[in-house]
Amino acid sequence: MITIVSDNQVAHYGEAVREKLTERGVEAVHLVITEDGIKPCYGCDGCQTKSFLRCVFRDDADRILPYIAQSDTFVIVTPLTYGGYSYQAKLIVDKLALLGDVHYYVKDRELVKGTGSCKYFVIGVSEDCGEAEAKAFEYLVHETHVITGWQGKAFISPKIYDADMIAKEITCS
Amino acid sequence: MRNYLIINASPRPKSTSLLLANMCKAYLDEHERQATVVSMYQGGGPDGLIDAIMGADVVVISGPCYVNTYPAAVIKLLTEWEKRACNGQIIYGMIQGGMPYSHTHKSGLNMLELFAAKNGLSYKGGFICGLGPLINGGTIDKLPNSKALRRQLTVFFANICNEAESGASVYERARMRVPALLARILANFMNRSIDKKYAARGYDACAESPYKTDNI
């Protein structure tokens, strides 16, 4: 299963990708992050001390995280914001550590976290981003792949990729 | 007198981000600058900070690294700041995270640079501090690279004080080099510590995420 999670400002992009994936015969679910539906990670360590790897705060992440955890592939759709995620999208990204292996490993001579074999794609929605912003966005997603061991790619849409191209790359990866 | 506003972007009451912010303020105080440290999570969160930012000449954001960049609240702060129209301040960043590699955390500084470029601010550089959670807001003297870190932080703070550019070489000279063998030893050490910590609470650190078995 593929889970697509969209910032509500760009939910139509996420829905377009879901439709293209479905046309290709792939089971895909599209979830939209509700305005102020997710509380920030307060770094309270409650997920390590009070409720094993589960956030101690009840919010919309309770709906979204099980889908991500039970997917082979997940996709975040965000307005491209200063070369990265929007506030809403980052709220869920900040909680992704809950899904991973808590241990450290060494890969390519560096310490990394082990988070399984998931595929992680990020769609940064922008019509006019410059080269510096595009590079920063690709770098950010690449670094997340490095530290987690996930595979995947950063897409800038619609400037570079349309929904059909993205669905094709996701299914062929 | 020029106003320096240092924003602590950590949600924790005691944190390495706050430690770095306070060290920066102490340096600026010693050099007779007007510096204030404010916490982003007090007084109504990021929205309440905008007035303070509007009155500052130099803004320094000191925060933790969550999944390769600053936490969500910093993005909210920047987007609110953009809505109020930026007035040409100088901006610096400090970002600290667990991994000892600067490339892991660099996207946080990239974000500030892009924000500044978009809004007519002057981004003059940042400082990346690895292994931050190891000291949890205590003292940097407990870090294995403490001497180099203290020396290079002083260089960085002097750059802030003089409103000068501060390039990547400033923090790269403080970075602890971790050869592959040491990385393996560290991983084993930290994993044993994690297993022990979880076992003490009755958890199996090797168990899968509970979200994997929730109903969807």
Short mmCIF file of C-alpha atoms in Angstrom, two decimals:
data_model
loop_
_atom_site.label_atom_id
_atom_site.label_comp_id
_atom_site.label_asym_id
_atom_site.label_seq_id
_atom_site.Cartn_x
_atom_site.Cartn_y
_atom_site.Cartn_z
CA MET A 1 0.00 0.00 0.00
CA ILE A 2 1.09 3.56 -0.70
CA THR A 3 0.07 6.30 1.72
CA ILE A 4 0.03 9.89 0.54
CA VAL A 5 -0.13 12.59 3.21
CA SER A 6 -0.83 16.12 2.04
CA ASP A 7 -0.70 19.53 3.63
CA ASN A 8 -4.27 20.75 3.14
CA GLN A 9 -3.08 23.74 1.08
CA VAL A 10 -1.92 21.37 -1.68
CA ALA A 11 -4.27 18.44 -1.15
CA HIS A 12 -5.35 18.51 -4.80
CA TYR A 13 -1.80 17.58 -5.84
CA GLY A 14 -1.83 14.61 -3.49
CA GLU A 15 -5.22 13.55 -4.82
CA ALA A 16 -3.99 13.81 -8.42
CA VAL A 17 -1.06 11.51 -7.62
CA ARG A 18 -3.39 9.06 -5.85
CA GLU A 19 -5.63 8.95 -8.92
CA LYS A 20 -2.66 8.28 -11.21
CA LEU A 21 -1.40 5.53 -8.91
CA THR A 22 -4.86 3.94 -8.83
CA GLU A 23 -4.98 4.04 -12.65
CA ARG A 24 -1.75 2.03 -12.57
CA GLY A 25 -3.43 -0.58 -10.37
CA VAL A 26 -1.66 0.42 -7.17
CA GLU A 27 -3.54 0.59 -3.87
CA ALA A 28 -3.08 4.13 -2.62
CA VAL A 29 -4.62 6.05 0.27
CA HIS A 30 -4.66 9.83 0.45
CA LEU A 31 -4.81 11.56 3.83
CA VAL A 32 -4.99 15.30 4.32
CA ILE A 33 -3.45 16.96 7.36
CA THR A 34 -6.12 19.09 8.96
CA GLU A 35 -5.38 22.67 9.91
CA ASP A 36 -3.74 22.64 13.35
CA GLY A 37 -4.70 18.97 13.67
CA ILE A 38 -1.26 17.80 14.75
CA LYS A 39 0.50 19.04 17.85
CA PRO A 40 4.22 19.76 17.60
CA CYS A 41 6.77 17.31 18.93
CA TYR A 42 7.67 18.81 22.30
CA GLY A 43 10.77 16.64 22.71
CA CYS A 44 9.28 15.44 26.00
CA ASP A 45 10.63 11.88 25.60
CA GLY A 46 7.23 10.58 26.71
CA CYS A 47 7.37 8.20 23.73
CA GLN A 48 10.45 6.62 25.32
CA THR A 49 9.47 6.73 28.96
CA LYS A 50 5.68 6.56 29.21
CA SER A 51 4.21 4.96 26.10
CA PHE A 52 6.58 2.80 24.09
CA LEU A 53 7.17 4.58 20.76
CA ARG A 54 3.75 6.17 20.78
CA CYS A 55 3.31 9.93 21.12
CA VAL A 56 1.75 10.76 24.48
CA PHE A 57 -0.34 13.54 22.92
CA ARG A 58 -3.60 12.65 21.17
CA ASP A 59 -4.02 14.42 17.87
CA ASP A 60 -4.48 13.82 14.15
CA ALA A 61 -1.17 11.95 14.00
CA ASP A 62 -3.06 9.05 15.62
CA ARG A 63 -5.00 8.75 12.35
CA ILE A 64 -2.04 9.25 10.00
CA LEU A 65 0.88 7.38 11.58
CA PRO A 66 -0.73 3.89 11.45
CA TYR A 67 -1.22 4.28 7.67
CA ILE A 68 2.40 5.31 7.19
CA ALA A 69 3.65 2.52 9.46
CA GLN A 70 1.66 -0.09 7.53
CA SER A 71 2.67 1.12 4.06
CA ASP A 72 5.54 0.01 1.86
CA THR A 73 5.78 3.52 0.47
CA PHE A 74 4.69 6.87 1.74
CA VAL A 75 4.59 10.25 0.13
CA ILE A 76 4.48 13.66 1.76
CA VAL A 77 2.98 16.48 -0.31
CA THR A 78 3.96 19.94 0.89
CA PRO A 79 4.07 23.48 -0.38
CA LEU A 80 7.80 24.00 -1.03
CA THR A 81 8.70 26.33 1.83
CA TYR A 82 12.20 27.84 2.02
CA GLY A 83 13.62 24.72 0.42
CA GLY A 84 11.76 22.33 2.70
CA TYR A 85 8.47 21.38 4.27
CA SER A 86 5.56 23.62 5.21
CA TYR A 87 4.66 23.95 8.89
CA GLN A 88 1.80 21.45 8.60
CA ALA A 89 3.84 18.88 6.71
CA LYS A 90 6.77 19.24 9.08
CA LEU A 91 4.50 18.53 12.06
CA ILE A 92 4.02 14.97 10.78
CA VAL A 93 7.63 14.64 9.56
CA ASP A 94 8.83 15.56 13.07
CA LYS A 95 6.95 12.52 14.38
CA LEU A 96 8.36 10.00 11.89
CA ALA A 97 11.02 8.99 14.39
CA LEU A 98 8.21 7.20 16.26
CA LEU A 99 8.03 4.65 13.45
CA GLY A 100 11.66 3.69 13.29
CA ASP A 101 14.05 1.27 14.88
CA VAL A 102 15.51 2.99 17.93
CA HIS A 103 18.98 1.55 17.34
CA TYR A 104 22.03 2.96 15.58
CA TYR A 105 23.90 1.33 12.71
CA VAL A 106 26.92 2.15 10.58
CA LYS A 107 26.47 2.62 6.87
CA ASP A 108 29.03 4.03 4.45
CA ARG A 109 31.32 4.54 7.46
CA GLU A 110 28.82 6.80 9.23
CA LEU A 111 26.33 6.40 12.06
CA VAL A 112 22.73 6.12 10.86
CA LYS A 113 19.38 5.16 12.31
CA GLY A 114 17.77 1.94 11.17
CA THR A 115 14.21 2.48 10.06
CA GLY A 116 13.45 -0.43 7.80
CA SER A 117 13.04 -0.72 4.07
CA CYS A 118 10.30 1.82 3.47
CA LYS A 119 10.23 4.08 0.43
CA TYR A 120 9.85 7.77 1.15
CA PHE A 121 8.97 10.35 -1.48
CA VAL A 122 8.37 14.04 -0.98
CA ILE A 123 6.53 16.27 -3.42
CA GLY A 124 7.38 19.94 -3.02
CA VAL A 125 4.66 21.95 -4.69
CA SER A 126 6.00 25.02 -6.43
CA GLU A 127 5.46 26.65 -9.78
CA ASP A 128 8.38 29.02 -9.68
CA CYS A 129 11.08 27.86 -7.30
CA GLY A 130 14.62 28.85 -8.14
CA GLU A 131 17.61 26.58 -8.56
CA ALA A 132 18.92 27.20 -5.03
CA GLU A 133 15.59 26.26 -3.47
CA ALA A 134 15.26 23.14 -5.62
CA LYS A 135 18.76 22.02 -4.66
CA ALA A 136 18.12 22.67 -0.97
CA PHE A 137 14.92 20.60 -1.14
CA GLU A 138 16.63 17.68 -2.86
CA TYR A 139 19.47 17.87 -0.34
CA LEU A 140 17.03 17.79 2.60
CA VAL A 141 15.20 14.72 1.31
CA HIS A 142 18.49 13.03 0.39
CA GLU A 143 19.79 13.54 3.92
CA THR A 144 16.62 11.97 5.33
CA HIS A 145 17.21 8.98 3.07
CA VAL A 146 20.81 8.78 4.28
CA ILE A 147 19.96 8.80 7.97
CA THR A 148 16.93 6.51 7.75
CA GLY A 149 18.05 4.09 5.06
CA TRP A 150 14.80 4.72 3.21
CA GLN A 151 14.80 4.85 -0.57
CA GLY A 152 12.99 7.44 -2.63
CA LYS A 153 13.17 10.82 -4.23
CA ALA A 154 12.22 14.48 -4.01
CA PHE A 155 9.91 15.84 -6.71
CA ILE A 156 9.12 19.43 -7.49
CA SER A 157 5.68 19.71 -8.94
CA PRO A 158 4.27 21.08 -11.17
CA LYS A 159 7.44 22.94 -12.21
CA ILE A 160 9.38 19.78 -13.06
CA TYR A 161 7.12 16.74 -12.52
CA ASP A 162 3.40 16.31 -13.14
CA ALA A 163 1.23 13.79 -11.27
CA ASP A 164 1.56 11.16 -14.00
CA MET A 165 5.36 11.36 -14.03
CA ILE A 166 5.45 11.12 -10.24
CA ALA A 167 3.13 8.10 -10.17
CA LYS A 168 5.28 6.42 -12.80
CA GLU A 169 8.51 7.02 -10.88
CA ILE A 170 6.99 5.84 -7.61
CA THR A 171 5.65 2.62 -9.11
CA CYS A 172 8.84 1.91 -11.06
CA SER A 173 11.18 2.53 -8.12
CA MET B 1 22.55 50.56 20.44
CA ARG B 2 21.88 47.61 18.12
CA ASN B 3 19.42 45.03 19.42
CA TYR B 4 20.27 41.32 19.25
CA LEU B 5 17.42 38.84 19.66
CA ILE B 6 18.38 35.22 20.29
CA ILE B 7 15.49 32.81 19.83
CA ASN B 8 15.61 29.49 21.62
CA ALA B 9 13.70 27.16 19.30
CA SER B 10 13.82 24.11 21.53
CA PRO B 11 10.56 23.01 23.15
CA ARG B 12 12.45 21.61 26.14
CA PRO B 13 12.84 23.74 29.26
CA LYS B 14 16.49 22.63 29.54
CA SER B 15 18.25 22.02 26.26
CA THR B 16 21.49 22.33 24.37
CA SER B 17 19.84 24.89 22.07
CA LEU B 18 19.14 27.08 25.10
CA LEU B 19 22.69 26.50 26.35
CA LEU B 20 24.10 27.76 23.03
CA ALA B 21 21.68 30.70 23.07
CA ASN B 22 22.79 31.67 26.57
CA MET B 23 26.47 31.31 25.63
CA CYS B 24 25.86 33.65 22.70
CA LYS B 25 24.12 36.17 24.95
CA ALA B 26 26.95 36.02 27.49
CA TYR B 27 29.47 36.81 24.75
CA LEU B 28 27.38 39.71 23.46
CA ASP B 29 26.84 41.05 27.01
CA GLU B 30 30.61 40.97 27.61
CA HIS B 31 31.03 43.04 24.48
CA GLU B 32 28.39 45.53 25.56
CA ARG B 33 25.73 44.59 23.09
CA GLN B 34 22.02 44.63 23.90
CA ALA B 35 21.07 40.93 23.70
CA THR B 36 17.93 39.10 24.77
CA VAL B 37 17.15 35.39 24.77
CA VAL B 38 13.51 34.46 24.19
CA SER B 39 11.91 31.05 24.01
CA MET B 40 9.71 30.29 21.05
CA TYR B 41 7.38 28.13 23.11
CA GLN B 42 6.60 30.70 25.80
CA GLY B 43 4.14 33.54 25.59
CA GLY B 44 1.84 32.04 22.98
CA GLY B 45 4.36 30.40 20.70
CA PRO B 46 5.82 31.78 17.48
CA ASP B 47 3.07 34.36 16.90
CA GLY B 48 3.98 36.23 20.06
CA LEU B 49 7.58 36.60 18.97
CA ILE B 50 7.01 38.67 15.89
CA ASP B 51 6.86 41.99 17.75
CA ALA B 52 10.20 41.22 19.39
CA ILE B 53 11.66 40.32 16.00
CA MET B 54 10.38 43.57 14.50
CA GLY B 55 12.34 45.49 17.13
CA ALA B 56 15.59 43.58 16.60
CA ASP B 57 18.50 44.42 14.32
CA VAL B 58 20.08 40.98 14.50
CA VAL B 59 18.14 37.72 14.99
CA VAL B 60 19.83 34.46 15.96
CA ILE B 61 17.79 31.24 15.89
CA SER B 62 19.17 28.45 18.06
CA GLY B 63 17.28 25.19 17.74
CA PRO B 64 17.42 21.42 17.64
CA CYS B 65 17.54 19.35 14.49
CA TYR B 66 14.41 17.22 13.98
CA VAL B 67 14.61 14.99 10.90
CA ASN B 68 17.40 16.96 9.24
CA THR B 69 16.16 20.50 9.84
CA TYR B 70 14.64 22.79 12.47
CA PRO B 71 11.35 21.70 14.11
CA ALA B 72 7.99 22.67 12.60
CA ALA B 73 7.56 25.62 14.95
CA VAL B 74 10.52 27.41 13.33
CA ILE B 75 8.82 27.13 9.93
CA LYS B 76 5.68 28.61 11.45
CA LEU B 77 7.73 31.45 12.92
CA LEU B 78 9.34 32.21 9.55
CA THR B 79 6.02 32.15 7.68
CA GLU B 80 4.44 34.48 10.27
CA TRP B 81 7.48 36.76 10.07
CA GLU B 82 7.15 36.87 6.28
CA LYS B 83 3.48 37.87 6.58
CA ARG B 84 4.41 40.85 8.77
CA ALA B 85 6.98 42.05 6.24
CA CYS B 86 10.63 41.72 7.14
CA ASN B 87 12.58 44.89 7.75
CA GLY B 88 16.08 44.03 6.62
CA GLN B 89 17.46 42.43 9.75
CA ILE B 90 20.57 40.30 9.88
CA ILE B 91 19.91 36.63 10.64
CA TYR B 92 22.17 33.84 11.94
CA GLY B 93 21.34 30.24 12.81
CA MET B 94 22.58 27.68 15.30
CA ILE B 95 21.37 24.13 14.93
CA GLN B 96 22.31 21.16 17.06
CA GLY B 97 21.50 17.48 16.77
CA GLY B 98 22.70 14.06 17.79
CA MET B 99 24.65 12.98 14.75
CA PRO B 100 28.24 14.24 14.71
CA TYR B 101 28.11 15.10 11.00
CA SER B 102 27.33 18.62 9.84
CA HIS B 103 25.70 17.44 6.59
CA THR B 104 22.91 15.82 8.66
CA HIS B 105 21.84 19.18 10.07
CA LYS B 106 22.80 21.60 7.32
CA SER B 107 19.32 21.86 5.80
CA GLY B 108 18.26 23.95 8.79
CA LEU B 109 20.77 26.63 7.84
CA ASN B 110 19.85 26.30 4.16
CA MET B 111 16.26 27.07 5.15
CA LEU B 112 17.25 30.28 6.96
CA GLU B 113 19.38 31.36 4.01
CA LEU B 114 16.51 30.84 1.54
CA PHE B 115 14.06 32.58 3.85
CA ALA B 116 16.42 35.56 4.13
CA ALA B 117 16.98 35.73 0.38
CA LYS B 118 13.23 35.68 -0.28
CA ASN B 119 12.47 38.41 2.23
CA GLY B 120 15.30 40.89 1.88
CA LEU B 121 17.07 39.89 5.07
CA SER B 122 20.80 39.46 5.35
CA TYR B 123 21.73 35.86 6.23
CA LYS B 124 25.28 35.92 7.50
CA GLY B 125 25.88 32.31 8.42
CA GLY B 126 25.30 29.66 11.02
CA PHE B 127 26.83 27.13 13.33
CA ILE B 128 26.19 23.38 13.38
CA CYS B 129 26.82 21.50 16.60
CA GLY B 130 26.74 17.70 16.58
CA LEU B 131 26.29 15.43 19.62
CA GLY B 132 24.15 18.11 21.29
CA PRO B 133 21.69 15.75 23.00
CA LEU B 134 24.57 14.05 24.83
CA ILE B 135 24.88 17.01 27.15
CA ASN B 136 21.16 17.86 27.30
CA GLY B 137 21.72 21.50 28.13
CA GLY B 138 24.51 20.80 30.65
CA THR B 139 27.95 22.00 29.68
CA ILE B 140 29.79 21.65 26.40
CA ASP B 141 32.89 20.70 28.43
CA LYS B 142 31.47 17.16 28.57
CA LEU B 143 31.69 16.74 24.80
CA PRO B 144 34.76 15.00 23.38
CA ASN B 145 35.43 17.96 21.04
CA SER B 146 34.74 20.55 23.74
CA LYS B 147 37.97 22.53 23.33
CA ALA B 148 37.57 23.00 19.60
CA LEU B 149 33.85 23.61 20.00
CA ARG B 150 34.34 26.33 22.61
CA ARG B 151 37.05 27.98 20.51
CA GLN B 152 34.98 27.94 17.31
CA LEU B 153 31.79 29.07 19.07
CA THR B 154 33.77 32.07 20.28
CA VAL B 155 34.73 32.80 16.66
CA PHE B 156 31.07 32.47 15.66
CA PHE B 157 29.84 34.70 18.48
CA ALA B 158 32.47 37.29 17.56
CA ASN B 159 31.15 37.25 14.00
CA ILE B 160 27.63 37.83 15.31
CA CYS B 161 28.89 40.61 17.57
CA ASN B 162 30.58 42.30 14.60
CA GLU B 163 27.67 41.48 12.27
CA ALA B 164 30.18 39.74 10.01
CA GLU B 165 29.81 36.79 7.65
CA SER B 166 30.42 33.42 9.30
CA GLY B 167 31.23 30.64 6.86
CA ALA B 168 31.00 26.87 7.19
CA SER B 169 34.70 26.58 8.04
CA VAL B 170 33.94 28.09 11.46
CA TYR B 171 31.84 25.11 12.55
CA GLU B 172 33.69 22.53 10.46
CA ARG B 173 36.84 23.21 12.53
CA ALA B 174 34.89 22.26 15.66
CA ARG B 175 33.40 19.07 14.27
CA MET B 176 34.40 15.81 15.87
CA ARG B 177 35.84 13.39 13.32
CA VAL B 178 34.32 9.94 13.77
CA PRO B 179 36.21 7.22 11.88
CA ALA B 180 34.22 4.13 10.89
CA LEU B 181 35.67 1.99 13.68
CA LEU B 182 34.74 4.58 16.30
CA ALA B 183 31.28 4.84 14.72
CA ARG B 184 30.83 1.08 15.22
CA ILE B 185 31.98 1.29 18.82
CA LEU B 186 29.66 4.24 19.44
CA ALA B 187 26.71 2.44 17.81
CA ASN B 188 27.26 -0.63 20.00
CA PHE B 189 27.62 1.49 23.11
CA MET B 190 24.50 3.55 22.39
CA ASN B 191 22.45 0.47 21.43
CA ARG B 192 23.32 -1.28 24.68
CA SER B 193 22.37 1.86 26.56
CA ILE B 194 19.05 2.12 24.65
CA ASP B 195 18.22 -1.56 25.25
CA LYS B 196 18.93 -1.15 28.95
CA LYS B 197 16.86 2.04 29.22
CA TYR B 198 13.85 0.44 27.52
CA ALA B 199 14.19 -2.84 29.46
CA ALA B 200 14.13 -0.90 32.73
CA ARG B 201 10.65 0.30 31.73
CA GLY B 202 9.51 -3.13 30.61
CA TYR B 203 9.81 -2.39 26.88
CA ASP B 204 11.54 -4.45 24.22
CA ALA B 205 13.63 -2.02 22.20
CA CYS B 206 13.56 -4.46 19.27
CA ALA B 207 9.76 -4.54 19.11
CA GLU B 208 8.03 -3.02 16.10
CA SER B 209 6.29 0.32 16.24
CA PRO B 210 2.85 0.01 17.90
CA TYR B 211 1.45 1.98 14.96
CA LYS B 212 2.07 -1.08 12.78
CA THR B 213 -0.77 -2.96 14.46
CA ASP B 214 -3.27 -0.14 14.94
CA ASN B 215 -6.54 -0.44 13.06
CA ILE B 216 -6.68 1.68 9.94
#
